[in-house]
Every structure is written in structure tokens, then in C-alpha cells.
Coordinates of C-alpha atoms and ligand atoms in Angstrom, one line a residue:
M149 CA 64.4 -6.9 -42.2
N150 CA 63.7 -10.6 -43.9
D151 CA 63.6 -12.5 -41.0
N152 CA 62.5 -15.5 -43.1
L153 CA 64.7 -18.0 -43.8
H154 CA 62.6 -21.7 -43.1
Q155 CA 60.9 -24.2 -45.9
L156 CA 58.1 -26.6 -45.1
R157 CA 58.9 -29.9 -45.6
C158 CA 56.4 -33.2 -45.7
F159 CA 56.9 -35.7 -43.0
G160 CA 55.5 -37.8 -45.4
C161 CA 57.0 -38.0 -48.8
G162 CA 59.8 -35.4 -48.0
A163 CA 58.4 -33.0 -50.2
R164 CA 59.4 -28.6 -49.6
I165 CA 57.6 -25.6 -50.5
S166 CA 58.0 -21.9 -49.2
G167 CA 55.0 -21.4 -46.5
A168 CA 53.1 -18.8 -48.9
E169 CA 52.6 -22.0 -51.0
A170 CA 51.0 -24.1 -48.2
R171 CA 47.3 -25.7 -48.4
P172 CA 44.7 -24.3 -46.0
D173 CA 44.9 -27.0 -44.7
F174 CA 48.1 -27.5 -44.5
R175 CA 48.2 -31.0 -46.4
C176 CA 50.6 -31.7 -48.7
S177 CA 49.2 -32.2 -52.6
S178 CA 51.2 -35.1 -53.4
C179 CA 50.9 -37.5 -50.0
G180 CA 48.3 -36.1 -48.0
D181 CA 50.5 -35.6 -45.0
L182 CA 50.8 -33.1 -42.2
F183 CA 54.2 -30.4 -43.1
E184 CA 57.5 -29.5 -40.4
V185 CA 59.1 -26.2 -40.3
E186 CA 62.7 -27.1 -41.7
Y187 CA 65.5 -24.4 -41.7
A188 CA 67.6 -24.7 -44.8
G189 CA 71.5 -24.9 -44.3
W190 CA 71.6 -24.8 -40.4
N191 CA 73.6 -27.4 -40.7
Q192 CA 75.0 -26.9 -43.9
R193 CA 76.1 -23.2 -42.3
Q194 CA 80.1 -22.8 -42.1
G195 CA 82.6 -20.3 -40.0
H196 CA 80.8 -17.2 -38.6
D197 CA 77.1 -18.0 -40.1
R198 CA 77.0 -21.4 -38.6
P199 CA 74.8 -20.3 -34.5
N200 CA 77.2 -20.6 -32.2
P201 CA 76.0 -22.3 -29.2
G202 CA 77.5 -20.8 -26.4
A203 CA 76.2 -17.1 -27.6
L204 CA 73.0 -18.3 -28.0
K205 CA 72.7 -19.2 -24.7
W206 CA 74.4 -16.1 -23.3
L207 CA 71.9 -14.5 -25.8
W208 CA 69.0 -15.4 -24.2
R209 CA 69.1 -15.5 -20.9
E210 CA 70.5 -11.3 -21.6
R211 CA 66.7 -11.3 -22.7
R212 CA 65.1 -12.4 -19.8
C213 CA 66.1 -9.1 -18.5
S214 CA 64.9 -6.8 -21.1
T215 CA 61.9 -4.1 -21.4
E216 CA 61.5 -5.4 -24.7
P217 CA 57.9 -7.5 -25.4
L218 CA 59.6 -9.8 -27.7
D219 CA 62.5 -10.9 -25.1
Q220 CA 59.8 -11.3 -22.3
S221 CA 58.1 -13.6 -24.6
G222 CA 59.2 -17.7 -23.4
V223 CA 58.5 -18.3 -27.3
W224 CA 60.4 -14.7 -28.9
R225 CA 64.3 -15.4 -26.6
F226 CA 64.8 -17.9 -29.0
R227 CA 63.6 -16.3 -32.0
E228 CA 67.2 -17.0 -33.1
L229 CA 65.7 -21.1 -33.1
L230 CA 62.3 -20.1 -34.9
P231 CA 62.3 -17.4 -37.6
I232 CA 59.2 -18.1 -39.0
L233 CA 58.5 -14.4 -39.8
D234 CA 59.5 -11.9 -42.5
N235 CA 59.3 -9.8 -39.9
F236 CA 60.4 -10.0 -35.7
G237 CA 57.8 -6.8 -35.1
N238 CA 55.4 -8.4 -36.7
A239 CA 55.3 -11.2 -34.0
V240 CA 51.5 -10.9 -31.3
T241 CA 53.2 -12.0 -28.2
L242 CA 51.0 -11.9 -24.9
R243 CA 54.7 -12.7 -22.9
E244 CA 53.9 -16.6 -23.1
G245 CA 56.5 -19.0 -21.9
N246 CA 58.9 -18.6 -19.6
T247 CA 56.5 -21.5 -17.4
P248 CA 58.0 -22.3 -13.6
L249 CA 59.8 -25.4 -13.1
Y250 CA 58.9 -27.1 -10.2
P251 CA 60.3 -29.8 -7.6
L252 CA 57.2 -32.8 -7.1
L253 CA 59.5 -33.6 -3.3
R254 CA 56.3 -36.0 -2.7
S255 CA 55.7 -37.7 -5.4
A256 CA 59.5 -38.0 -6.2
K257 CA 59.8 -39.8 -2.4
A258 CA 56.7 -42.0 -2.8
L259 CA 58.7 -42.8 -6.3
G260 CA 62.0 -43.6 -5.1
I261 CA 62.6 -40.8 -8.3
D262 CA 65.5 -38.4 -6.9
Q263 CA 64.4 -36.2 -9.2
L264 CA 61.3 -35.3 -9.9
F265 CA 60.0 -32.0 -11.8
A266 CA 56.6 -30.5 -12.9
K267 CA 57.4 -28.1 -16.5
H268 CA 53.9 -25.5 -15.1
Q269 CA 52.7 -25.0 -18.9
G270 CA 49.7 -24.1 -17.4
M271 CA 50.6 -20.6 -15.8
N272 CA 51.0 -19.4 -19.3
P273 CA 48.6 -16.5 -19.9
T274 CA 45.5 -18.1 -21.4
G275 CA 46.3 -20.8 -18.6
S276 CA 47.7 -24.0 -21.1
F277 CA 50.4 -24.4 -23.6
K278 CA 49.1 -23.7 -26.5
D279 CA 49.9 -19.7 -25.9
T280 CA 53.4 -21.1 -26.9
G281 CA 52.2 -22.6 -30.2
M282 CA 49.6 -19.6 -30.6
T283 CA 52.1 -16.6 -30.5
A284 CA 54.6 -18.4 -33.5
A285 CA 51.3 -19.2 -35.6
L286 CA 48.6 -16.1 -34.7
S287 CA 51.9 -13.5 -36.1
V288 CA 51.8 -15.7 -39.2
A289 CA 48.8 -15.1 -39.7
K290 CA 48.8 -11.8 -39.2
E291 CA 51.4 -11.0 -41.2
R292 CA 50.2 -12.9 -44.1
G293 CA 47.4 -10.8 -43.7
F294 CA 44.6 -12.8 -42.6
E295 CA 41.3 -11.4 -41.0
W296 CA 39.7 -14.2 -40.1
V297 CA 41.5 -17.6 -37.6
A298 CA 39.6 -21.0 -36.6
C299 CA 40.2 -23.5 -35.1
A300 CA 38.0 -26.7 -34.1
S301 CA 39.0 -27.5 -30.0
T302 CA 38.6 -29.6 -27.1
G303 CA 38.4 -25.6 -25.3
N304 CA 42.4 -24.3 -24.6
T305 CA 43.3 -23.5 -27.9
S306 CA 40.0 -22.0 -28.4
A307 CA 40.5 -19.7 -25.3
A308 CA 44.6 -19.3 -26.5
M309 CA 43.8 -18.3 -30.6
S310 CA 40.4 -16.3 -28.9
A311 CA 43.2 -14.4 -26.9
Y312 CA 46.2 -14.6 -29.4
A313 CA 43.6 -13.0 -31.9
A314 CA 41.5 -9.7 -30.0
R315 CA 45.1 -8.9 -29.3
A316 CA 45.9 -8.6 -33.1
G317 CA 42.5 -7.4 -33.8
L318 CA 41.4 -10.4 -36.0
R319 CA 37.8 -12.1 -36.8
C320 CA 38.0 -15.3 -35.0
L321 CA 36.0 -18.9 -35.2
V322 CA 35.8 -21.2 -33.2
L323 CA 34.1 -25.1 -33.9
I324 CA 33.5 -26.9 -30.3
P325 CA 32.2 -30.3 -29.5
E326 CA 28.6 -29.9 -27.3
G327 CA 28.2 -30.6 -23.8
K328 CA 32.5 -31.9 -24.2
I329 CA 33.8 -29.4 -23.2
A330 CA 35.2 -27.8 -19.7
W331 CA 32.9 -24.5 -18.8
G332 CA 36.8 -22.1 -18.0
K333 CA 37.7 -23.1 -21.5
L334 CA 34.4 -21.9 -23.2
S335 CA 33.6 -19.0 -21.2
Q336 CA 37.7 -17.3 -22.6
A337 CA 36.6 -17.7 -26.1
M338 CA 33.4 -15.6 -25.4
D339 CA 34.8 -13.4 -23.6
Y340 CA 38.1 -12.9 -25.8
G341 CA 35.2 -11.8 -28.6
A342 CA 35.6 -15.4 -30.6
I343 CA 32.5 -16.5 -33.2
T344 CA 31.5 -19.7 -31.1
C345 CA 29.3 -22.1 -32.5
Q346 CA 29.3 -25.6 -30.5
L347 CA 28.5 -28.8 -32.8
K348 CA 26.5 -32.0 -32.2
T349 CA 29.6 -34.0 -32.7
D350 CA 32.8 -34.6 -31.2
F351 CA 36.5 -32.9 -31.7
D352 CA 37.5 -35.3 -34.0
G353 CA 34.2 -34.7 -35.7
C354 CA 34.9 -30.6 -35.8
V355 CA 38.3 -30.8 -37.2
K356 CA 36.6 -33.0 -40.6
L357 CA 34.4 -30.1 -40.5
L358 CA 36.5 -27.4 -40.6
T359 CA 39.1 -28.7 -42.7
K360 CA 35.8 -28.5 -45.4
I361 CA 35.3 -24.4 -44.6
V362 CA 38.7 -23.2 -44.9
R363 CA 39.0 -25.0 -48.3
E364 CA 36.7 -22.6 -49.4
S365 CA 36.9 -19.8 -47.3
P366 CA 39.6 -17.6 -46.9
I367 CA 40.6 -18.6 -43.4
Y368 CA 43.5 -19.4 -41.3
L369 CA 43.6 -22.8 -39.9
L370 CA 45.3 -22.6 -36.9
N371 CA 44.9 -26.1 -35.6
S372 CA 48.4 -27.9 -34.5
V373 CA 48.2 -29.3 -38.6
N374 CA 49.4 -25.8 -38.9
P375 CA 53.3 -26.6 -38.7
Y376 CA 53.9 -23.1 -36.9
R377 CA 52.5 -24.0 -34.0
L378 CA 54.9 -26.6 -33.2
E379 CA 57.8 -24.2 -33.6
G380 CA 56.2 -21.9 -30.4
Q381 CA 55.2 -25.4 -28.4
K382 CA 59.0 -26.3 -29.0
T383 CA 59.8 -23.4 -26.6
P384 CA 59.5 -25.0 -23.4
A385 CA 62.4 -27.8 -24.7
F386 CA 64.9 -24.9 -24.0
E387 CA 63.2 -23.4 -21.3
I388 CA 64.4 -26.8 -20.2
A389 CA 67.4 -27.6 -21.4
E390 CA 68.3 -24.1 -20.0
A391 CA 67.1 -24.7 -16.5
F392 CA 69.3 -27.8 -16.2
D393 CA 72.1 -25.4 -17.4
W394 CA 71.8 -27.5 -20.7
N395 CA 71.8 -30.6 -19.2
V396 CA 69.0 -32.4 -20.2
P397 CA 67.1 -34.2 -18.4
D398 CA 66.4 -37.9 -18.4
H399 CA 63.3 -38.5 -19.2
L400 CA 60.3 -36.0 -20.9
I401 CA 56.9 -37.4 -20.0
V402 CA 53.5 -35.3 -22.2
P403 CA 50.6 -36.3 -22.5
G404 CA 49.0 -36.8 -25.6
G405 CA 45.6 -36.1 -27.3
N406 CA 46.0 -34.9 -31.0
L407 CA 49.6 -35.5 -30.5
A408 CA 51.7 -31.9 -32.1
N409 CA 52.7 -31.3 -28.4
S410 CA 54.8 -34.5 -28.2
A411 CA 55.9 -34.4 -31.6
A412 CA 57.3 -30.3 -31.1
L413 CA 59.6 -31.1 -27.7
G414 CA 60.8 -33.6 -29.5
K415 CA 61.3 -31.3 -32.5
G416 CA 63.1 -28.8 -30.0
F417 CA 65.5 -31.1 -28.8
R418 CA 66.1 -32.9 -32.1
E419 CA 67.3 -28.9 -32.8
L420 CA 69.4 -28.4 -29.8
H421 CA 70.9 -31.5 -30.6
E422 CA 72.2 -30.8 -33.4
L423 CA 72.6 -27.0 -32.8
G424 CA 75.6 -28.8 -30.8
L425 CA 73.6 -26.9 -27.8
V426 CA 73.0 -30.0 -26.2
A427 CA 74.6 -33.4 -25.9
R428 CA 72.2 -36.0 -26.1
L429 CA 67.7 -36.6 -26.0
P430 CA 66.0 -37.2 -23.4
K431 CA 63.7 -40.2 -23.3
I432 CA 59.9 -38.8 -24.2
S433 CA 56.8 -40.8 -23.5
V434 CA 53.1 -39.9 -24.0
I435 CA 50.4 -41.0 -22.3
Q436 CA 47.1 -41.0 -23.0
A437 CA 43.3 -41.7 -21.6
Q438 CA 42.8 -45.7 -21.7
G439 CA 39.0 -43.5 -23.4
A440 CA 41.2 -42.0 -25.7
N441 CA 43.6 -44.3 -26.2
P442 CA 44.9 -44.6 -30.2
L443 CA 48.7 -44.2 -30.0
A444 CA 49.2 -46.7 -26.9
R445 CA 46.8 -49.5 -28.3
A446 CA 49.2 -48.6 -32.1
F447 CA 52.3 -49.6 -29.7
A448 CA 50.8 -51.5 -27.8
A449 CA 49.6 -53.8 -31.3
N450 CA 52.8 -52.9 -33.8
D451 CA 55.2 -50.8 -32.4
G452 CA 53.1 -47.5 -33.3
Q453 CA 53.4 -48.5 -36.8
S454 CA 49.8 -47.4 -37.8
I455 CA 46.7 -46.5 -35.6
E456 CA 42.9 -47.3 -35.9
P457 CA 41.1 -43.9 -34.8
V458 CA 38.6 -44.7 -31.8
E459 CA 35.8 -42.9 -30.6
A460 CA 36.8 -41.1 -27.6
H461 CA 36.0 -41.1 -24.1
T462 CA 37.3 -39.3 -20.3
R463 CA 36.4 -36.6 -18.0
A464 CA 39.4 -35.7 -19.1
T465 CA 38.0 -33.4 -21.8
A466 CA 40.9 -32.0 -23.2
I467 CA 42.8 -35.3 -25.2
R468 CA 39.0 -36.5 -26.0
I469 CA 40.5 -37.1 -29.2
G470 CA 40.0 -40.4 -31.0
N471 CA 41.5 -39.9 -34.2
P472 CA 44.6 -38.0 -33.5
A473 CA 46.3 -35.8 -36.2
S474 CA 49.7 -36.1 -35.6
W475 CA 50.5 -39.4 -34.8
R476 CA 53.2 -40.3 -37.1
K477 CA 55.4 -36.9 -35.1
A478 CA 54.5 -38.1 -32.5
A479 CA 55.1 -41.4 -32.9
R480 CA 58.5 -40.9 -34.4
V481 CA 59.4 -39.2 -32.0
I482 CA 58.7 -41.8 -28.9
H483 CA 61.2 -43.9 -31.7
E484 CA 64.2 -41.7 -31.9
T485 CA 64.4 -40.9 -28.0
G486 CA 63.5 -44.8 -26.6
G487 CA 60.5 -43.0 -24.6
W488 CA 56.8 -45.6 -24.8
C489 CA 53.4 -44.3 -25.1
L490 CA 51.2 -45.9 -22.5
D491 CA 47.5 -45.8 -21.3
V492 CA 46.5 -44.6 -17.9
S493 CA 42.3 -45.3 -16.7
E494 CA 40.3 -42.5 -15.3
A495 CA 40.6 -43.3 -11.6
E496 CA 44.2 -43.2 -12.0
I497 CA 44.4 -39.7 -13.8
A498 CA 41.9 -38.9 -11.0
I499 CA 44.1 -39.9 -8.4
A500 CA 46.8 -38.2 -9.8
K501 CA 45.6 -35.0 -10.4
A502 CA 44.7 -34.7 -6.4
E503 CA 47.8 -35.8 -5.7
L504 CA 49.5 -33.3 -7.9
G505 CA 46.5 -31.1 -6.1
A506 CA 48.3 -31.8 -2.9
E507 CA 51.4 -30.4 -4.0
G508 CA 50.0 -26.9 -3.9
L509 CA 50.0 -27.7 -8.1
G510 CA 46.4 -28.0 -9.3
C511 CA 46.7 -28.3 -12.6
E512 CA 43.8 -30.1 -14.9
P513 CA 42.6 -33.8 -15.7
A514 CA 44.7 -34.0 -19.1
S515 CA 47.9 -32.5 -17.4
A516 CA 47.2 -35.5 -14.7
V517 CA 48.2 -37.9 -17.0
T518 CA 52.0 -37.6 -16.5
L519 CA 52.1 -38.6 -13.0
A520 CA 49.2 -41.1 -13.6
G521 CA 52.5 -42.9 -16.2
L522 CA 55.0 -42.5 -14.8
K523 CA 53.7 -44.4 -11.4
K524 CA 53.1 -47.2 -14.5
L525 CA 56.4 -46.5 -16.2
R526 CA 57.9 -46.7 -12.6
A527 CA 56.1 -49.9 -11.4
Q528 CA 57.2 -51.4 -14.8
G529 CA 61.2 -51.1 -14.1
K530 CA 61.2 -48.3 -16.8
V531 CA 62.3 -45.5 -15.1
A532 CA 65.3 -45.9 -12.1
G533 CA 65.2 -43.8 -9.6
S534 CA 68.1 -42.4 -10.4
E535 CA 66.9 -40.5 -13.5
T536 CA 66.2 -36.8 -13.8
V537 CA 62.1 -36.7 -14.6
V538 CA 60.2 -34.0 -15.7
L539 CA 56.5 -33.8 -15.9
I540 CA 55.2 -31.3 -18.9
L541 CA 51.6 -30.0 -16.6
T542 CA 49.9 -28.8 -19.6
G543 CA 46.6 -27.0 -18.5
H544 CA 45.8 -25.2 -14.9
T545 CA 43.9 -26.4 -13.0
L546 CA 41.2 -24.2 -12.9
K547 CA 40.5 -25.0 -16.2
D548 CA 37.8 -27.4 -15.0
A549 CA 36.7 -27.1 -12.0
D550 CA 34.1 -29.4 -12.1
Y551 CA 35.8 -32.0 -12.4
T552 CA 37.5 -31.0 -9.4
I553 CA 34.9 -30.8 -7.4
D554 CA 32.9 -33.9 -9.0
F555 CA 36.1 -35.4 -7.4
H556 CA 36.2 -34.0 -3.5
R557 CA 32.7 -35.1 -4.1
G558 CA 33.2 -38.3 -4.7
T559 CA 30.3 -38.0 -7.7
L560 CA 33.4 -37.9 -10.4
L561 CA 34.3 -42.0 -10.7
S562 CA 31.0 -44.6 -11.0
E563 CA 32.0 -48.1 -9.0
K564 CA 33.1 -49.6 -11.8
E565 CA 35.8 -46.8 -11.8
S566 CA 37.0 -46.8 -8.5
A567 CA 37.0 -50.5 -8.1
G568 CA 40.7 -51.5 -6.7
H569 CA 41.3 -47.6 -5.8
E570 CA 39.2 -46.9 -3.7
I571 CA 42.2 -46.5 -0.8
A572 CA 43.5 -44.2 -2.2
I573 CA 40.7 -41.4 -3.1
E574 CA 39.8 -41.6 0.1
A575 CA 42.8 -40.5 1.5
L576 CA 42.8 -37.5 -0.7
R577 CA 39.2 -36.4 -1.1
R578 CA 38.6 -33.1 0.7
N579 CA 35.2 -32.1 0.2
A580 CA 34.0 -29.0 1.7
V581 CA 31.5 -29.6 4.2
A582 CA 28.2 -27.8 6.1
V583 CA 28.5 -26.5 9.3
D584 CA 27.2 -24.6 11.7
A585 CA 28.4 -21.0 11.4
T586 CA 30.1 -20.8 15.1
P587 CA 33.6 -21.7 16.7
E588 CA 32.9 -25.2 18.6
A589 CA 30.9 -26.6 14.6
V590 CA 34.7 -25.2 12.6
L591 CA 36.8 -26.7 15.5
A592 CA 35.3 -29.7 15.6
A593 CA 34.7 -30.1 11.5
M594 CA 39.3 -29.4 11.6
Q595 CA 39.7 -32.4 13.9
V596 CA 37.2 -35.4 11.1
D597 CA 39.5 -33.6 8.9
A598 CA 42.6 -34.5 10.4
R599 CA 42.8 -38.2 9.5
Ligands
F0G897 N1 46.7 -30.7 -22.0 C1 45.9 -30.3 -22.6 C2 45.4 -29.5 -21.6 C3 45.5 -29.7 -23.6 O1 44.6 -28.9 -24.2 C4 45.9 -30.9 -24.9 C5 45.0 -30.6 -26.1 C6 46.7 -32.3 -24.7 C7 47.3 -31.8 -23.5 C8 47.1 -32.8 -25.4 O2 47.7 -31.9 -26.3 O3 46.5 -32.4 -28.6 O4 49.1 -31.5 -28.9 O5 48.6 -33.9 -28.1 N2 44.3 -30.0 -26.8 C9 44.1 -29.5 -27.5 C10 42.3 -28.1 -28.0 C11 43.3 -30.5 -28.4 O6 42.1 -28.0 -28.2 O7 42.8 -27.8 -26.8 P1 48.0 -32.7 -27.8

């Protein structure tokens, strides 16, 4: 079986190469920009050769009832739209994707929005959206015969890579910034058998070093500069469109770190549109943490035409990134869909996370920027109450339990950070209390909490 129909197109200069010709750092040898996977001929194909929208929609839904591992994956059940392997039999899957879409009734009411949903990508096998990209890119590594894979990470990519590498029997190397990733994520890399190096630098420093290493050794790079990652990460767009019966929601809100996820979701919707599976694109907005906001600054300064890297600081460690690799791709998605790019403060992130928790949907802090960003967009009149909005929650709450505990204990934010938000924070805090082991003491504690 030869399923492979793709080529790589440089996002900067448009140069086209085959997958096998890509450099180990996935940069264009002419202009240094990143590549995108392109499926030559999709649009030119005529008649019976052109994918039939009705047949595809039926097939993808049918596969949800299948017992085949590939069909049970929320990535590979859409494999007609990601023919990146020579043989789909090489796919390495943990049954990723097919994540839930939850209505957010309380937040919707508070914001005066009729239809508000959370697509919870934290419900993936390793607890983050990275699994959807990793199944795609790691399968390519396996098919191409690599023995080693590697990534620099703020934690979730390394957790996902280590798990998929273990399933495929590949060795893996993880570079992480020392002391700046959440324990839950570090523990996963250890558990799945990665060689984990904690470096005395930040995420951007880890990326630089790894780029040098892969240029000199036969190691397959699995950071999101690898265009195959984005092919997997575009599939939640298909799931969202399917969940709304192929009428896309009005607005999608995505956290922004290295900016590959927003780029991937935009690509997913663009391809659905080009193939006639949906009639329009949703607006896609990207939200960053104020201390790690190069794209938000760029949109404020020059409509996202150029970025200045920043030294990143935020307790939302997953998005503590000052020099995002995929910023051009993300900026294009924001422009072509009519979305926005904003930043939110540490207090706004913490409050939004606690509000999502109070709806029974925990998530990690980086994911909560979406709700915090929506509040701002709504206040600025950029989201109407009649619109259907989907927040992309990227990681599971247990990834960073320290953050949650610090918030509820009241030790997360400095006085300066919480200034002006004290009432909202107090209303949400639910610290664990030490009480005597008697019924009276426990009943009294219940009264205190009934504020
Ligand atoms: N949310 C979470 C939970 C993440 O782990 C990341 C990125 C993002 C959002 C941002 O996505 O980079 O595509 O804009 N985490 C990476 C990692 C960088 O190494 O795990 P992005």
C-alpha cells in the first residue's frame, strides 16, 4: 500500500521538497522558515478522484464503531486528510483524540453568551493535546527507520513523546528547562523511560541546543517545527466540525506558546473549507500570558507583521516561551479567520482556571488563558452573545497540581499580582482545612464553607 501523497512547502519562500529531503532541523535551506505539509492535487483532482464530502463524513463517523486501533484513534480515523505515511500500518497510536466537548453553562451565563463549549484536549492518553501531534510525527520517525527521537519541552511534549516512543520501541531524549516545568509532566517522561536532561536555561535555550544536536546526530526532532506534528494537531478541528454537524462554531479560542497548535487548528479548518466539507471558517483567537506575550505585543504594535522575542515569565509554565517558532503560521491563521491575539495577567489566568474547576472541568493553567481571554474579548465587544464559542483546553488539571494547591492556599499570587482581583479570588478559593476528628468539628467546617 502506498498511502503517501504529500510534499513539504516552505511557509516563507514557497519552495517545495519531498518529506525525505527535509533537513534535520526542519528549516528551509533557502530562507530558514518552517515547512507545511501539502497534499498535491487535492484541489486539482476531478470527478471520482476528488474526496467526496458526504462519503468522508459517513466513513469517519462509522469508524467510531470499529474495533481497529487505527479507527479508534481520533487522529487516524480522519486519515484521508493526513496521508503522511507510506503505510498506515506503521502508525503508533494510544487511541488519542475523540476528546469530549463540554458545555460551559455557568461561564456562558456569567458572560451572557448563549453557546459556550470547552473542547478538552487534556482528556488525551498522556493528558494533553500533544498526543494528537505525536502519533503523527512519531509514526513518521518510525517509518523512516530512526532509532532516536528528541524534543525540547515545557513538559507536555516530552510526556507525549516519551509515551509514544516507548510504544514504538524507540529511544528518546528530552531537554527541559531546570525547575521550570510541572512535576506531573517530568514524572511522565521518567515513567516512560526517556533520557531526561534538565538544563540550566529556559525553553528557548533548550530548543537552540537541540537544534545543534540534531544537525550532527541521527536523531529525529519532534518539536513542533516538525510539520507532521501539526498534521495530527489539526484533527480536533475535524472533531469540532463533526460535533456541530459540519456547521462550524463562530469562534475558537486557543492558548499560544510556541504557536503551533493555533496554526494546526487553522490548517485543519482551512482544509475542510477547501474540500467543501464546511461552508466557512471560524474566527480563531490566540491568547498568551502577559509575561510570555511576543505575539500579542506584535499584534498591538504592527498587526502581527514581526515579533520581538521576550524573556518569558509566567506560572503557566507550559506557555513560558519567549521566542515562538510558529508565530508566522499562527499570525496567518488569525488574519485569515478574523480573530485576535491578546494577553492576560497571572491573576486573570488563576481566576479563570478556578472558574473552570468550579464547573467540574479542571485544566492546567495554560489552558485557562482561553476563558480569561474570552472575558476580555467579550468586554471589548469582539464576541457577541449570540455567537457559538469553543475554548480549547490543552492540558489536564493533574499535570500541575502544585499550581492549583498554591491558588487555594493563597500562596500563588503576590499582592501586586492579585491587586484589584481580591474579591473574585476569595470567592473561588477552597483551601483544605485541618479539623479535629469529631463529627461536630466536621459539621462546623461545612458551615464555614457555605459562604
Ligand atoms: N497548552 C499547553 C498545556 C501546552 O503544553 C502548550 C505547549 C500550549 C498550550 C501552547 O501550545 O506551543 O502550540 O502554542 N507546550 C509545549 C511543550 C511547548 O513543550 O509541551 P503551542
